[in-house]
């Protein structure tokens, strides 16, 4: 399944409150951190929407991006 914003919003429009998935890059005590909210957590806020598979797909993509950026 290809995850799209509209396919998620069709399940429960209130999930739009969680968009976009933020990614933060910051430095603390000389170390650089890259962090994001895991999309799989969104499904726990809206379990009746049944978006677990979509959230997992989006999370895999975001994790790959963060991992690549972290080098």
PDB file of N, CA and C in Angstrom:
ATOM      1  N   UNK A   1       0.843  -1.179   0.000  1.00  0.00           N
ATOM      2  CA  UNK A   1       0.000   0.000   0.000  1.00  0.00           C
ATOM      3  C   UNK A   1       0.889   1.243   0.000  1.00  0.00           C
ATOM      4  N   UNK A   2       0.565   2.190  -0.804  1.00  0.00           N
ATOM      5  CA  UNK A   2       1.310   3.454  -0.846  1.00  0.00           C
ATOM      6  C   UNK A   2       0.614   4.428   0.089  1.00  0.00           C
ATOM      7  N   UNK A   3       1.343   4.889   1.090  1.00  0.00           N
ATOM      8  CA  UNK A   3       0.782   5.818   2.070  1.00  0.00           C
ATOM      9  C   UNK A   3       0.682   7.214   1.481  1.00  0.00           C
ATOM     10  N   UNK A   4      -0.474   7.816   1.626  1.00  0.00           N
ATOM     11  CA  UNK A   4      -0.649   9.207   1.237  1.00  0.00           C
ATOM     12  C   UNK A   4      -1.389   9.910   2.350  1.00  0.00           C
ATOM     13  N   UNK A   5      -1.185  11.192   2.432  1.00  0.00           N
ATOM     14  CA  UNK A   5      -1.858  11.983   3.450  1.00  0.00           C
ATOM     15  C   UNK A   5      -3.372  11.837   3.320  1.00  0.00           C
ATOM     16  N   UNK A   6      -3.881  11.871   2.100  1.00  0.00           N
ATOM     17  CA  UNK A   6      -5.327  11.787   1.919  1.00  0.00           C
ATOM     18  C   UNK A   6      -5.866  10.419   2.322  1.00  0.00           C
ATOM     19  N   UNK A   7      -5.094   9.338   2.092  1.00  0.00           N
ATOM     20  CA  UNK A   7      -5.584   8.016   2.485  1.00  0.00           C
ATOM     21  C   UNK A   7      -5.700   7.901   3.995  1.00  0.00           C
ATOM     22  N   UNK A   8      -4.844   8.575   4.718  1.00  0.00           N
ATOM     23  CA  UNK A   8      -4.932   8.582   6.178  1.00  0.00           C
ATOM     24  C   UNK A   8      -6.087   9.466   6.624  1.00  0.00           C
ATOM     25  N   UNK A   9      -6.212  10.640   6.044  1.00  0.00           N
ATOM     26  CA  UNK A   9      -7.277  11.564   6.449  1.00  0.00           C
ATOM     27  C   UNK A   9      -8.664  11.019   6.132  1.00  0.00           C
ATOM     28  N   UNK A  10      -8.762  10.188   5.102  1.00  0.00           N
ATOM     29  CA  UNK A  10     -10.045   9.563   4.795  1.00  0.00           C
ATOM     30  C   UNK A  10     -10.493   8.638   5.914  1.00  0.00           C
ATOM     31  N   UNK A  11      -9.541   8.083   6.646  1.00  0.00           N
ATOM     32  CA  UNK A  11      -9.868   7.169   7.748  1.00  0.00           C
ATOM     33  C   UNK A  11     -10.349   7.931   8.979  1.00  0.00           C
ATOM     34  N   UNK A  12      -9.671   9.048   9.272  1.00  0.00           N
ATOM     35  CA  UNK A  12     -10.081   9.904  10.400  1.00  0.00           C
ATOM     36  C   UNK A  12      -9.441  11.272  10.193  1.00  0.00           C
ATOM     37  N   UNK A  13     -10.245  12.273   9.884  1.00  0.00           N
ATOM     38  CA  UNK A  13      -9.746  13.608   9.555  1.00  0.00           C
ATOM     39  C   UNK A  13      -8.979  14.237  10.722  1.00  0.00           C
ATOM     40  N   UNK A  14      -9.279  13.842  11.945  1.00  0.00           N
ATOM     41  CA  UNK A  14      -8.587  14.419  13.110  1.00  0.00           C
ATOM     42  C   UNK A  14      -7.104  14.057  13.163  1.00  0.00           C
ATOM     43  N   UNK A  15      -6.718  13.032  12.416  1.00  0.00           N
ATOM     44  CA  UNK A  15      -5.303  12.659  12.370  1.00  0.00           C
ATOM     45  C   UNK A  15      -4.483  13.796  11.771  1.00  0.00           C
ATOM     46  N   UNK A  16      -5.120  14.663  10.985  1.00  0.00           N
ATOM     47  CA  UNK A  16      -4.426  15.820  10.413  1.00  0.00           C
ATOM     48  C   UNK A  16      -3.794  16.706  11.466  1.00  0.00           C
ATOM     49  N   UNK A  17      -4.274  16.625  12.691  1.00  0.00           N
ATOM     50  CA  UNK A  17      -3.663  17.387  13.787  1.00  0.00           C
ATOM     51  C   UNK A  17      -2.221  16.961  14.032  1.00  0.00           C
ATOM     52  N   UNK A  18      -1.874  15.760  13.620  1.00  0.00           N
ATOM     53  CA  UNK A  18      -0.539  15.220  13.866  1.00  0.00           C
ATOM     54  C   UNK A  18       0.431  15.480  12.706  1.00  0.00           C
ATOM     55  N   UNK A  19      -0.065  16.070  11.609  1.00  0.00           N
ATOM     56  CA  UNK A  19       0.778  16.329  10.441  1.00  0.00           C
ATOM     57  C   UNK A  19       1.420  17.689  10.560  1.00  0.00           C
ATOM     58  N   UNK A  20       2.523  17.962   9.939  1.00  0.00           N
ATOM     59  CA  UNK A  20       3.405  16.975   9.340  1.00  0.00           C
ATOM     60  C   UNK A  20       4.224  16.293  10.426  1.00  0.00           C
ATOM     61  N   UNK A  21       4.874  15.229  10.066  1.00  0.00           N
ATOM     62  CA  UNK A  21       5.739  14.541  11.032  1.00  0.00           C
ATOM     63  C   UNK A  21       7.007  15.375  11.187  1.00  0.00           C
ATOM     64  N   UNK A  22       7.208  15.947  12.359  1.00  0.00           N
ATOM     65  CA  UNK A  22       8.373  16.818  12.543  1.00  0.00           C
ATOM     66  C   UNK A  22       9.670  16.019  12.681  1.00  0.00           C
ATOM     67  N   UNK A  23      10.733  16.596  12.172  1.00  0.00           N
ATOM     68  CA  UNK A  23      12.075  16.058  12.362  1.00  0.00           C
ATOM     69  C   UNK A  23      12.901  17.191  12.956  1.00  0.00           C
ATOM     70  N   UNK A  24      13.550  16.918  14.058  1.00  0.00           N
ATOM     71  CA  UNK A  24      14.375  17.930  14.720  1.00  0.00           C
ATOM     72  C   UNK A  24      15.846  17.547  14.626  1.00  0.00           C
ATOM     73  N   UNK A  25      16.675  18.536  14.383  1.00  0.00           N
ATOM     74  CA  UNK A  25      18.122  18.372  14.426  1.00  0.00           C
ATOM     75  C   UNK A  25      18.615  19.422  15.400  1.00  0.00           C
ATOM     76  N   UNK A  26      19.341  18.961  16.432  1.00  0.00           N
ATOM     77  CA  UNK A  26      19.831  19.919  17.417  1.00  0.00           C
ATOM     78  C   UNK A  26      21.159  19.446  18.002  1.00  0.00           C
ATOM     79  N   UNK A  27      21.873  20.386  18.598  1.00  0.00           N
ATOM     80  CA  UNK A  27      23.153  20.093  19.235  1.00  0.00           C
ATOM     81  C   UNK A  27      23.007  20.308  20.728  1.00  0.00           C
ATOM     82  N   UNK A  28      23.550  19.376  21.483  1.00  0.00           N
ATOM     83  CA  UNK A  28      23.513  19.485  22.939  1.00  0.00           C
ATOM     84  C   UNK A  28      24.805  18.897  23.487  1.00  0.00           C
ATOM     85  N   UNK A  29      25.479  19.681  24.263  1.00  0.00           N
ATOM     86  CA  UNK A  29      26.742  19.259  24.878  1.00  0.00           C
ATOM     87  C   UNK A  29      27.723  18.727  23.830  1.00  0.00           C
ATOM     88  N   UNK A  30      27.774  19.393  22.678  1.00  0.00           N
ATOM     89  CA  UNK A  30      28.725  19.030  21.644  1.00  0.00           C
ATOM     90  C   UNK A  30      28.314  17.849  20.770  1.00  0.00           C
ATOM     91  N   UNK A  31      27.151  17.258  21.024  1.00  0.00           N
ATOM     92  CA  UNK A  31      26.660  16.149  20.216  1.00  0.00           C
ATOM     93  C   UNK A  31      25.477  16.607  19.382  1.00  0.00           C
ATOM     94  N   UNK A  32      25.391  16.080  18.167  1.00  0.00           N
ATOM     95  CA  UNK A  32      24.271  16.400  17.289  1.00  0.00           C
ATOM     96  C   UNK A  32      23.255  15.261  17.368  1.00  0.00           C
ATOM     97  N   UNK A  33      21.991  15.632  17.511  1.00  0.00           N
ATOM     98  CA  UNK A  33      20.904  14.671  17.614  1.00  0.00           C
ATOM     99  C   UNK A  33      19.899  14.914  16.493  1.00  0.00           C
ATOM    100  N   UNK A  34      19.371  13.842  15.944  1.00  0.00           N
ATOM    101  CA  UNK A  34      18.284  13.904  14.977  1.00  0.00           C
ATOM    102  C   UNK A  34      17.158  13.070  15.571  1.00  0.00           C
ATOM    103  N   UNK A  35      15.983  13.658  15.689  1.00  0.00           N
ATOM    104  CA  UNK A  35      14.871  12.951  16.313  1.00  0.00           C
ATOM    105  C   UNK A  35      13.563  13.277  15.604  1.00  0.00           C
ATOM    106  N   UNK A  36      12.613  12.397  15.750  1.00  0.00           N
ATOM    107  CA  UNK A  36      11.298  12.584  15.146  1.00  0.00           C
ATOM    108  C   UNK A  36      10.261  11.846  15.973  1.00  0.00           C
ATOM    109  N   UNK A  37       9.008  12.238  15.824  1.00  0.00           N
ATOM    110  CA  UNK A  37       7.928  11.475  16.431  1.00  0.00           C
ATOM    111  C   UNK A  37       7.654  10.296  15.512  1.00  0.00           C
ATOM    112  N   UNK A  38       7.552   9.134  16.064  1.00  0.00           N
ATOM    113  CA  UNK A  38       7.300   7.943  15.261  1.00  0.00           C
ATOM    114  C   UNK A  38       5.839   7.910  14.818  1.00  0.00           C
ATOM    115  N   UNK A  39       5.611   7.848  13.494  1.00  0.00           N
ATOM    116  CA  UNK A  39       4.239   7.800  12.992  1.00  0.00           C
ATOM    117  C   UNK A  39       3.411   6.651  13.562  1.00  0.00           C
ATOM    118  N   UNK A  40       4.064   5.563  13.958  1.00  0.00           N
ATOM    119  CA  UNK A  40       3.306   4.449  14.533  1.00  0.00           C
ATOM    120  C   UNK A  40       2.576   4.864  15.805  1.00  0.00           C
ATOM    121  N   UNK A  41       3.073   5.902  16.480  1.00  0.00           N
ATOM    122  CA  UNK A  41       2.391   6.400  17.674  1.00  0.00           C
ATOM    123  C   UNK A  41       1.061   7.061  17.333  1.00  0.00           C
ATOM    124  N   UNK A  42       0.953   7.632  16.129  1.00  0.00           N
ATOM    125  CA  UNK A  42      -0.287   8.284  15.720  1.00  0.00           C
ATOM    126  C   UNK A  42      -1.437   7.279  15.740  1.00  0.00           C
ATOM    127  N   UNK A  43      -1.168   6.076  15.305  1.00  0.00           N
ATOM    128  CA  UNK A  43      -2.190   5.040  15.314  1.00  0.00           C
ATOM    129  C   UNK A  43      -2.730   4.757  16.697  1.00  0.00           C
ATOM    130  N   UNK A  44      -1.898   4.914  17.716  1.00  0.00           N
ATOM    131  CA  UNK A  44      -2.375   4.671  19.077  1.00  0.00           C
ATOM    132  C   UNK A  44      -3.300   5.783  19.557  1.00  0.00           C
ATOM    133  N   UNK A  45      -3.177   6.966  18.982  1.00  0.00           N
ATOM    134  CA  UNK A  45      -4.091   8.059  19.321  1.00  0.00           C
ATOM    135  C   UNK A  45      -5.451   7.861  18.658  1.00  0.00           C
ATOM    136  N   UNK A  46      -5.463   7.208  17.494  1.00  0.00           N
ATOM    137  CA  UNK A  46      -6.675   7.012  16.700  1.00  0.00           C
ATOM    138  C   UNK A  46      -6.804   5.538  16.294  1.00  0.00           C
ATOM    139  N   UNK A  47      -6.941   4.632  17.245  1.00  0.00           N
ATOM    140  CA  UNK A  47      -6.954   3.202  16.905  1.00  0.00           C
ATOM    141  C   UNK A  47      -8.115   2.802  15.999  1.00  0.00           C
ATOM    142  N   UNK A  48      -9.242   3.489  16.106  1.00  0.00           N
ATOM    143  CA  UNK A  48     -10.407   3.137  15.291  1.00  0.00           C
ATOM    144  C   UNK A  48     -10.205   3.442  13.813  1.00  0.00           C
ATOM    145  N   UNK A  49      -9.197   4.238  13.479  1.00  0.00           N
ATOM    146  CA  UNK A  49      -8.927   4.583  12.080  1.00  0.00           C
ATOM    147  C   UNK A  49      -8.248   3.435  11.333  1.00  0.00           C
ATOM    148  N   UNK A  50      -7.620   2.527  12.051  1.00  0.00           N
ATOM    149  CA  UNK A  50      -6.988   1.377  11.420  1.00  0.00           C
ATOM    150  C   UNK A  50      -5.852   1.743  10.475  1.00  0.00           C
ATOM    151  N   UNK A  51      -4.973   2.645  10.901  1.00  0.00           N
ATOM    152  CA  UNK A  51      -3.892   3.107  10.018  1.00  0.00           C
ATOM    153  C   UNK A  51      -2.533   2.505  10.367  1.00  0.00           C
ATOM    154  N   UNK A  52      -2.519   1.443  11.154  1.00  0.00           N
ATOM    155  CA  UNK A  52      -1.245   0.879  11.613  1.00  0.00           C
ATOM    156  C   UNK A  52      -0.308   0.548  10.449  1.00  0.00           C
ATOM    157  N   UNK A  53      -0.820  -0.068   9.403  1.00  0.00           N
ATOM    158  CA  UNK A  53       0.039  -0.446   8.264  1.00  0.00           C
ATOM    159  C   UNK A  53       0.588   0.784   7.558  1.00  0.00           C
ATOM    160  N   UNK A  54      -0.241   1.797   7.377  1.00  0.00           N
ATOM    161  CA  UNK A  54       0.201   3.037   6.734  1.00  0.00           C
ATOM    162  C   UNK A  54       1.237   3.731   7.612  1.00  0.00           C
ATOM    163  N   UNK A  55       0.964   3.802   8.915  1.00  0.00           N
ATOM    164  CA  UNK A  55       1.896   4.449   9.840  1.00  0.00           C
ATOM    165  C   UNK A  55       3.240   3.730   9.849  1.00  0.00           C
ATOM    166  N   UNK A  56       3.225   2.411   9.794  1.00  0.00           N
ATOM    167  CA  UNK A  56       4.480   1.650   9.752  1.00  0.00           C
ATOM    168  C   UNK A  56       5.262   1.950   8.481  1.00  0.00           C
ATOM    169  N   UNK A  57       4.558   2.084   7.356  1.00  0.00           N
ATOM    170  CA  UNK A  57       5.212   2.405   6.082  1.00  0.00           C
ATOM    171  C   UNK A  57       5.861   3.784   6.133  1.00  0.00           C
ATOM    172  N   UNK A  58       5.131   4.763   6.662  1.00  0.00           N
ATOM    173  CA  UNK A  58       5.660   6.120   6.779  1.00  0.00           C
ATOM    174  C   UNK A  58       6.837   6.135   7.753  1.00  0.00           C
ATOM    175  N   UNK A  59       6.697   5.406   8.858  1.00  0.00           N
ATOM    176  CA  UNK A  59       7.786   5.360   9.834  1.00  0.00           C
ATOM    177  C   UNK A  59       9.059   4.768   9.232  1.00  0.00           C
ATOM    178  N   UNK A  60       8.927   3.739   8.437  1.00  0.00           N
ATOM    179  CA  UNK A  60      10.101   3.135   7.783  1.00  0.00           C
ATOM    180  C   UNK A  60      10.787   4.153   6.876  1.00  0.00           C
ATOM    181  N   UNK A  61       9.993   4.928   6.139  1.00  0.00           N
ATOM    182  CA  UNK A  61      10.564   5.949   5.244  1.00  0.00           C
ATOM    183  C   UNK A  61      11.273   7.035   6.046  1.00  0.00           C
ATOM    184  N   UNK A  62      10.637   7.512   7.097  1.00  0.00           N
ATOM    185  CA  UNK A  62      11.237   8.575   7.920  1.00  0.00           C
ATOM    186  C   UNK A  62      12.503   8.052   8.610  1.00  0.00           C
ATOM    187  N   UNK A  63      12.453   6.835   9.102  1.00  0.00           N
ATOM    188  CA  UNK A  63      13.636   6.245   9.764  1.00  0.00           C
ATOM    189  C   UNK A  63      14.793   6.145   8.777  1.00  0.00           C
ATOM    190  N   UNK A  64      14.503   5.756   7.548  1.00  0.00           N
ATOM    191  CA  UNK A  64      15.559   5.668   6.526  1.00  0.00           C
ATOM    192  C   UNK A  64      16.167   7.043   6.253  1.00  0.00           C
ATOM    193  N   UNK A  65      15.328   8.060   6.197  1.00  0.00           N
ATOM    194  CA  UNK A  65      15.817   9.435   5.964  1.00  0.00           C
ATOM    195  C   UNK A  65      16.697   9.885   7.117  1.00  0.00           C
ATOM    196  N   UNK A  66      16.235   9.657   8.340  1.00  0.00           N
ATOM    197  CA  UNK A  66      17.010  10.066   9.525  1.00  0.00           C
ATOM    198  C   UNK A  66      18.324   9.295   9.585  1.00  0.00           C
ATOM    199  N   UNK A  67      18.273   7.988   9.329  1.00  0.00           N
ATOM    200  CA  UNK A  67      19.496   7.180   9.343  1.00  0.00           C
ATOM    201  C   UNK A  67      20.506   7.645   8.304  1.00  0.00           C
ATOM    202  N   UNK A  68      19.991   7.980   7.101  1.00  0.00           N
ATOM    203  CA  UNK A  68      20.896   8.472   6.049  1.00  0.00           C
ATOM    204  C   UNK A  68      21.505   9.819   6.440  1.00  0.00           C
ATOM    205  N   UNK A  69      20.698  10.689   7.017  1.00  0.00           N
ATOM    206  CA  UNK A  69      21.202  11.999   7.443  1.00  0.00           C
ATOM    207  C   UNK A  69      22.236  11.869   8.547  1.00  0.00           C
ATOM    208  N   UNK A  70      22.047  10.877   9.411  1.00  0.00           N
ATOM    209  CA  UNK A  70      22.982  10.677  10.526  1.00  0.00           C
ATOM    210  C   UNK A  70      24.306  10.103  10.049  1.00  0.00           C
ATOM    211  N   UNK A  71      24.278   9.499   8.853  1.00  0.00           N
ATOM    212  CA  UNK A  71      25.501   8.964   8.250  1.00  0.00           C
ATOM    213  C   UNK A  71      25.990   7.778   8.955  1.00  0.00           C
TER     214      UNK A  71
END
